[in-house]
Structure formats: structure tokens, C-alpha cells
Amino acid sequence: MPSMGSLSCKKETSNHNIAKEEEAGDEVPANWRRNLDRDTVVLIWTWPFGHRFKMESCSKLFNITGCRLTDNRSEYEKVHTVIFHHRDIQSNVYELLRMRRPLLQKWVWMNMESPGNSQRRAQLDGLFNLTASYRRDSDVWVPYGRIVEASEEDKAFQIPPKDKLVCWIVKIWNTRLKRVPYFYELRKHVQIHTYGGAFERQLSLEEYYKTLSSCKFYLSFENSVHKDYFTEKLFNSMKFGTVPVVLGPPRENYEEFIPAESFIHVDDFKSPQELAEHLTLLDQNQEAYEQYFTWRQHFTAEGSYFGLEHACRICDHVKRYRGYRVFNNLSAWYWG
């Protein structure tokens, strides 16, 4: 099996929590000591983005045992951990500041949006114990997707039939984003098939996957440029057999997550016109195009289980690490 080069999916040690960590020992309340060997209970304070998910057993999908998830706030006084999703609390942080907090209960700040799309709140400093996000230096790292070793079935991958050169699916249009002027310039030199709410061409989930597969290249343009911020735009295109053309952080950051030969970065070209010329050349050279799929002989891409995976991996972290600490510099760590 070939090496993945510089690709590394290992979690970096989190160093953003500057408060001293105190080990839970005699200070643990008696009712907690009795429950330490029982299931760790995690309360989901709000459904992230209103997205409800089945609170299945964490052991089934992630081989994580001893966890129970709940959204019942009446259990607040008894649960070990509470997950707060930033988008759902950012407009009313003062409500959290007023809440009575059980001794040693851990609060987790969860955010899958980039700093550019998250309201900065200095009041969050000193309020949380753990972080959970797409960033590798989070306490609990849950990326939007990952590259994994291919099963025997996955190794039989065949490039899907193609009838489109370049595609882009966009939900929300914002002319202030870097990707919009790049798109305007790129389409002057190559045809781009556009879909999604931004273009009034909505797709069902089934149509979305079929469209991805039918395109030779997909514009995996992120809505903002931040370290480690690669979303489903990247991993879905890789999973369903198209070559992602990425606009986001530098190539070096991408290569820490995905094979170097699996994608095209806009920064590799002097201009959108030069990129368009490269895509056109690949369209005329099937052998060169297929080189972008050699990684599929040994690996495949998969997405995360949004919400559920976060809750399960947070529970696993809390079970493994009984110590208690306070995150005093969240705003500086996340927003700089």
C-alpha cells in the first residue's frame, strides 16, 4: 500500500486551555462518585442548526460504550456533560451566565462554523471546559470527513460516467465571499453547471449525489478561508467520484487531511483562466484525468455523522479524562 505522504489524521494535543487542570478525586460529589462506573450522560442543550438526529447507541457506529445521550433538560442537574452549539447560544450568552451550574459538570463549546461565520463573544471565556470542532487542536476533534482505508468493496471503485465538465452547488449567495468573484472570472473561460438555492435549481438528496458523480470536476469552494476548515463540499465530491477543485486554506493544509494527488487547488494557478485551461486539457486527456483517482485503490472518503458523532466522541472524551479544567481564552484561541 502506498504511503499517504504527509497526510496525517492524528489529533494534535490541545494546548489552548490555560487554566490548571485539577484531577477529580475527593472533591467529586458523593452522587457523582456513585455514578462514575455507570453510563456517562450527555445533554444536548439545543439541536445544532435545528438538525435533529437519532440518539442511537454510540457503540453501534463508533464503538464507544458507556454513554447515554439525552435532550431532556429536566435531567440537567444530574448529567455529566452539556453540549452548547455556538450558533444557538451566540445571541444570548447571558442566559448561560445566569444558569446555576452543578459542581464539576462539564460544559462543551461545539462549533462547526468557521471564525468568519461565527459571532465573537468575549463572555464565553471562562465558561466552558472543553471544545469540540473541526479544528485539530480542539479537545474533541470531529472533522467534516476523513480519508479511511478502503474495504474490498471500495477497492472495486470505478470512475462514474461523466457528462459535465465542471459543477457547483451553492445554497446561499454572498458576493462578499472570495469564491464569488473567482467563480465569475472562471466561468468566462469554461462552462460551469450550477445548482442549488443560489441559482434557483434545488436538488433532492438523491439528485445531489447523482449530480456530483456526473461531473468531472466539482468546485469545492469554502465560504471562508481558515486553517483546517474543509467541509462536506470536499469530502462528498471525493466520496462520489469527482475531482474537487478547492478554494480554501493553503494546499499544505489540505495535504494534512487528503492525498496530494486527489484534488486541484486554485492557488496552483496564476489566474482563473489558467485553471480553466488546465481543466480543459484534462478533459481531453483521460489518462491524465484518471491519475486523480489512483488513491482510490487503497483509500476512500467518508463524511461525519453530524451532531451524533460529536455527542458520542464528547462522551468518550469525558469518560476517558476525569480531570476538570476551565477554558479561559476561547475567544482568543478561536478568533485570534
Coordinates of C-alpha atoms in Angstrom, one line a residue:
M1 CA 0.0 0.0 0.0
P2 CA 1.5 3.4 -0.9
S3 CA 2.2 6.0 1.7
M4 CA -0.2 8.8 2.2
G5 CA 2.7 11.2 2.1
S6 CA 2.3 14.0 4.6
L7 CA -1.3 13.1 5.3
S8 CA -2.0 12.9 9.0
C9 CA -5.3 12.4 10.7
K10 CA -3.9 12.2 14.2
K11 CA -5.4 14.6 16.7
E12 CA -2.9 17.3 17.8
T13 CA -2.6 17.8 21.6
S14 CA -4.9 20.7 22.6
N15 CA -2.9 23.5 24.2
H16 CA -5.5 26.3 24.3
N17 CA -6.8 25.6 27.8
I18 CA -4.6 27.7 30.1
A19 CA -6.3 27.1 33.4
K20 CA -4.7 24.4 35.6
E21 CA -6.3 21.0 35.4
E22 CA -7.4 19.5 38.7
E23 CA -7.8 15.8 38.9
A24 CA -11.2 14.7 40.2
G25 CA -10.7 12.9 43.5
D26 CA -12.1 13.5 46.9
E27 CA -13.7 16.7 45.7
V28 CA -16.1 14.8 43.5
P29 CA -19.6 14.9 45.0
A30 CA -20.8 11.7 46.5
N31 CA -23.6 11.3 44.0
W32 CA -21.1 11.5 41.2
R33 CA -18.7 9.0 42.8
R34 CA -21.6 6.5 42.9
N35 CA -22.2 7.1 39.1
L36 CA -18.6 7.1 37.9
D37 CA -18.8 3.5 36.7
R38 CA -22.2 3.9 35.2
D39 CA -23.1 5.4 31.8
T40 CA -21.8 8.9 31.2
V41 CA -24.8 11.1 30.4
V42 CA -24.5 13.9 27.8
L43 CA -27.2 16.6 27.5
I44 CA -27.7 18.1 24.1
W45 CA -28.8 21.6 25.0
T46 CA -30.1 22.6 21.6
W47 CA -30.2 20.7 18.3
P48 CA -27.3 22.0 16.1
F49 CA -28.8 24.2 13.3
G50 CA -32.1 22.7 14.3
H51 CA -30.9 19.3 13.0
R52 CA -32.4 16.5 15.0
F53 CA -30.7 13.1 14.8
K54 CA -31.5 9.7 16.2
M55 CA -29.7 9.3 19.6
E56 CA -28.6 5.8 18.7
S57 CA -26.2 3.8 20.7
C58 CA -22.7 5.2 20.3
S59 CA -21.3 1.7 20.3
K60 CA -23.1 0.8 17.1
L61 CA -21.4 3.4 14.9
F62 CA -18.3 4.4 16.8
N63 CA -17.6 1.5 19.2
I64 CA -18.0 3.9 22.1
T65 CA -19.6 2.2 25.1
G66 CA -21.0 3.5 28.4
C67 CA -22.7 6.6 27.0
R68 CA -26.2 7.9 27.1
L69 CA -27.4 10.9 25.1
T70 CA -30.4 13.0 26.0
D71 CA -32.1 16.3 25.1
N72 CA -34.3 16.3 28.2
R73 CA -33.4 19.5 30.1
S74 CA -35.1 18.2 33.2
E75 CA -32.0 16.0 33.6
Y76 CA -29.7 19.0 33.7
E77 CA -28.8 18.7 37.4
K78 CA -27.7 15.1 37.0
V79 CA -25.9 14.9 33.7
H80 CA -22.1 14.8 33.5
T81 CA -21.8 17.0 30.4
V82 CA -23.8 19.6 28.5
I83 CA -23.1 20.4 24.8
F84 CA -23.8 24.0 23.7
H85 CA -23.8 24.7 20.0
H86 CA -22.3 28.2 19.3
R87 CA -24.8 29.3 16.6
D88 CA -27.7 28.6 19.0
I89 CA -26.2 30.5 22.0
Q90 CA -24.2 33.3 20.4
S91 CA -27.1 35.8 20.6
N92 CA -28.0 35.0 24.2
V93 CA -24.8 34.2 26.1
Y94 CA -26.1 36.0 29.2
E95 CA -28.7 33.2 29.7
L96 CA -25.8 30.8 30.3
L97 CA -24.0 33.2 32.6
R98 CA -27.1 33.2 34.9
M99 CA -27.6 29.4 34.9
R100 CA -27.0 27.5 38.2
R101 CA -24.2 25.0 37.4
P102 CA -23.8 21.7 39.2
L103 CA -20.4 21.1 40.7
L104 CA -17.9 19.6 38.3
Q105 CA -20.4 19.3 35.4
K106 CA -18.5 19.8 32.2
W107 CA -19.7 22.3 29.6
V108 CA -18.6 21.8 26.0
W109 CA -18.5 24.5 23.4
M110 CA -19.3 23.0 20.0
N111 CA -18.9 24.9 16.7
M112 CA -18.5 23.6 13.1
E113 CA -18.7 27.0 11.5
S114 CA -15.5 29.0 10.7
P115 CA -14.5 32.0 12.8
G116 CA -15.6 34.2 9.8
N117 CA -19.1 32.9 10.2
S118 CA -19.4 32.9 14.0
Q119 CA -20.1 35.8 16.2
R120 CA -17.3 36.5 18.6
R121 CA -18.4 36.6 22.2
A122 CA -15.8 37.5 24.9
Q123 CA -18.3 36.4 27.6
L124 CA -17.5 32.8 26.6
D125 CA -14.1 33.0 28.2
G126 CA -14.0 31.0 31.5
L127 CA -17.4 29.5 30.8
F128 CA -16.6 26.2 29.1
N129 CA -14.4 23.2 30.0
L130 CA -14.0 21.6 26.6
T131 CA -14.1 22.4 22.9
A132 CA -15.5 20.3 20.0
S133 CA -15.0 21.5 16.4
Y134 CA -13.4 20.8 13.0
R135 CA -10.1 22.1 14.3
R136 CA -7.5 19.6 15.1
D137 CA -6.4 21.4 18.2
S138 CA -9.9 21.1 19.7
D139 CA -10.3 18.9 22.8
V140 CA -12.7 16.8 20.8
W141 CA -11.8 16.8 17.1
V142 CA -14.6 15.9 14.6
P143 CA -13.8 16.9 11.0
Y144 CA -16.4 17.1 8.4
G145 CA -15.0 14.0 6.8
R146 CA -11.9 11.8 6.6
I147 CA -9.9 9.5 4.4
V148 CA -10.0 5.9 5.5
E149 CA -8.6 2.6 4.3
A150 CA -10.7 1.1 1.6
S151 CA -12.7 -2.1 2.1
E152 CA -12.5 -4.8 -0.5
E153 CA -15.8 -3.5 -1.9
D154 CA -14.4 0.1 -2.0
K155 CA -11.3 -1.1 -3.8
A156 CA -13.5 -2.1 -6.8
F157 CA -14.3 1.6 -7.3
Q158 CA -14.9 2.7 -10.9
I159 CA -15.0 6.3 -12.0
P160 CA -18.6 7.1 -12.7
P161 CA -19.8 8.1 -16.2
K162 CA -19.4 11.8 -16.9
D163 CA -21.5 14.2 -19.0
K164 CA -20.5 17.5 -17.4
L165 CA -17.1 19.1 -17.0
V166 CA -17.4 21.5 -14.1
C167 CA -20.2 21.7 -11.5
W168 CA -21.0 23.9 -8.5
I169 CA -23.9 23.5 -6.0
V170 CA -24.4 26.6 -3.8
K171 CA -27.1 27.1 -1.2
I172 CA -26.5 30.8 -0.2
W173 CA -25.1 33.6 -2.4
N174 CA -22.9 36.2 -0.8
T175 CA -20.9 38.5 -3.1
R176 CA -18.6 39.4 -0.2
L177 CA -17.1 35.9 -0.2
K178 CA -13.8 35.2 -2.0
R179 CA -15.3 32.4 -4.0
V180 CA -17.9 34.5 -5.8
P181 CA -15.6 36.8 -7.9
Y182 CA -13.4 33.8 -8.6
F183 CA -16.4 31.9 -10.0
Y184 CA -17.4 34.9 -12.1
E185 CA -14.0 35.0 -13.7
L186 CA -13.7 31.3 -14.1
R187 CA -17.0 30.9 -15.9
K188 CA -15.7 33.3 -18.6
H189 CA -13.3 30.5 -19.7
V190 CA -15.1 27.3 -19.0
Q191 CA -18.7 26.2 -18.8
I192 CA -19.9 25.6 -15.2
H193 CA -23.1 23.8 -14.4
T194 CA -24.7 25.5 -11.4
Y195 CA -27.3 24.2 -8.9
G196 CA -28.7 24.9 -5.5
G197 CA -30.8 27.7 -3.9
A198 CA -28.3 30.4 -5.0
F199 CA -29.2 29.5 -8.6
E200 CA -32.9 28.6 -8.1
R201 CA -32.1 25.0 -9.0
Q202 CA -32.8 23.0 -5.9
L203 CA -31.7 19.3 -5.8
S204 CA -33.1 16.5 -3.7
L205 CA -30.5 14.4 -1.8
E206 CA -30.6 11.7 -4.5
E207 CA -30.2 14.3 -7.2
Y208 CA -27.4 15.9 -5.3
Y209 CA -25.3 12.7 -5.2
K210 CA -26.1 11.9 -8.9
T211 CA -25.1 15.4 -10.0
L212 CA -21.8 15.1 -8.1
S213 CA -21.0 11.8 -9.8
S214 CA -21.8 13.1 -13.2
C215 CA -19.3 15.9 -13.1
K216 CA -15.6 15.6 -13.9
F217 CA -14.7 18.4 -11.6
Y218 CA -16.6 20.0 -8.6
L219 CA -15.9 23.4 -7.2
S220 CA -15.3 22.7 -3.5
F221 CA -15.2 26.4 -2.7
E222 CA -15.4 27.1 1.0
N223 CA -17.4 30.1 2.3
S224 CA -14.3 31.4 4.2
V225 CA -10.6 30.6 4.4
H226 CA -9.4 29.3 7.8
K227 CA -7.0 26.6 8.9
D228 CA -8.5 23.0 8.9
Y229 CA -11.8 24.3 7.6
F230 CA -12.8 21.8 4.9
T231 CA -16.5 20.9 4.8
E232 CA -18.7 18.3 3.1
K233 CA -18.1 20.2 -0.1
L234 CA -14.7 18.5 -0.2
F235 CA -15.4 15.0 1.2
N236 CA -18.7 14.4 -0.7
S237 CA -17.1 15.2 -4.0
M238 CA -14.3 12.7 -3.2
K239 CA -16.7 10.1 -2.0
F240 CA -18.9 10.2 -5.0
G241 CA -16.2 10.1 -7.7
T242 CA -15.4 13.6 -8.9
V243 CA -12.2 15.6 -8.6
P244 CA -12.6 18.6 -6.2
V245 CA -11.2 21.9 -7.2
V246 CA -10.7 23.6 -3.9
L247 CA -10.7 27.2 -2.7
G248 CA -9.8 27.4 1.0
P249 CA -6.7 27.3 3.1
P250 CA -3.3 26.6 1.5
R251 CA -2.6 23.3 -0.3
E252 CA -0.2 22.3 2.6
N253 CA -3.2 22.3 5.0
Y254 CA -5.3 20.1 2.6
E255 CA -2.5 17.6 2.3
E256 CA -2.5 17.0 6.0
F257 CA -6.0 15.6 5.5
I258 CA -6.3 14.2 2.0
P259 CA -3.9 12.7 -0.7
A260 CA -1.9 15.4 -2.6
E261 CA -2.9 13.9 -5.9
S262 CA -6.6 13.7 -5.2
F263 CA -7.5 17.4 -5.7
I264 CA -6.7 20.6 -7.6
H265 CA -6.1 23.8 -5.7
V266 CA -6.9 27.2 -7.2
D267 CA -3.7 28.6 -5.8
D268 CA -1.7 26.3 -8.1
F269 CA -2.6 28.6 -11.0
K270 CA -1.9 32.2 -11.7
S271 CA -5.4 33.0 -12.7
P272 CA -8.9 31.5 -13.1
Q273 CA -8.2 31.5 -16.9
E274 CA -5.1 29.3 -16.3
L275 CA -7.1 26.9 -14.2
A276 CA -9.8 26.7 -16.9
E277 CA -7.2 25.8 -19.4
H278 CA -5.9 23.1 -17.2
L279 CA -9.4 21.6 -16.7
T280 CA -9.9 21.7 -20.4
L281 CA -6.7 19.8 -21.1
L282 CA -7.6 17.1 -18.5
D283 CA -11.0 16.8 -20.2
Q284 CA -9.1 15.9 -23.4
N285 CA -6.7 13.5 -21.7
Q286 CA -8.5 10.7 -20.0
E287 CA -5.3 9.0 -18.7
A288 CA -4.1 12.2 -17.0
Y289 CA -7.6 12.7 -15.5
E290 CA -7.7 9.2 -14.1
Q291 CA -4.5 9.9 -12.2
Y292 CA -6.6 11.9 -9.7
F293 CA -8.2 8.7 -8.7
T294 CA -5.2 6.4 -8.1
W295 CA -5.6 7.0 -4.3
R296 CA -9.0 5.1 -4.5
Q297 CA -7.1 1.9 -5.0
H298 CA -6.3 1.9 -1.3
F299 CA -8.4 4.6 0.4
T300 CA -11.9 6.1 0.3
A301 CA -13.6 9.2 1.7
E302 CA -16.4 9.3 4.3
G303 CA -18.4 12.0 6.0
S304 CA -19.0 12.5 9.6
Y305 CA -22.4 11.9 11.4
F306 CA -23.2 15.5 12.1
G307 CA -24.3 16.0 15.7
L308 CA -24.4 12.4 16.7
E309 CA -20.7 11.8 16.2
H310 CA -19.9 15.0 18.1
A311 CA -22.0 13.9 21.1
C312 CA -20.6 10.4 21.1
R313 CA -16.9 11.5 20.9
I314 CA -17.5 14.1 23.5
C315 CA -18.9 11.4 25.8
D316 CA -15.9 9.2 25.1
H317 CA -13.5 12.1 26.0
V318 CA -15.3 12.8 29.2
K319 CA -15.2 9.1 30.2
R320 CA -11.5 8.9 29.5
Y321 CA -10.4 12.2 31.1
R322 CA -11.9 12.7 34.6
G323 CA -9.9 15.9 35.3
Y324 CA -11.6 19.3 35.4
R325 CA -10.4 22.5 33.9
V326 CA -11.7 25.8 32.7
F327 CA -11.1 27.2 29.2
N328 CA -10.2 30.8 29.9
N329 CA -9.2 32.0 26.4
L330 CA -11.8 30.7 24.0
S331 CA -12.3 34.0 22.1
A332 CA -8.5 34.5 21.5
W333 CA -8.0 30.8 20.6
Y334 CA -10.8 30.7 18.0
W335 CA -11.0 34.2 16.6
G336 CA -7.4 35.3 17.2

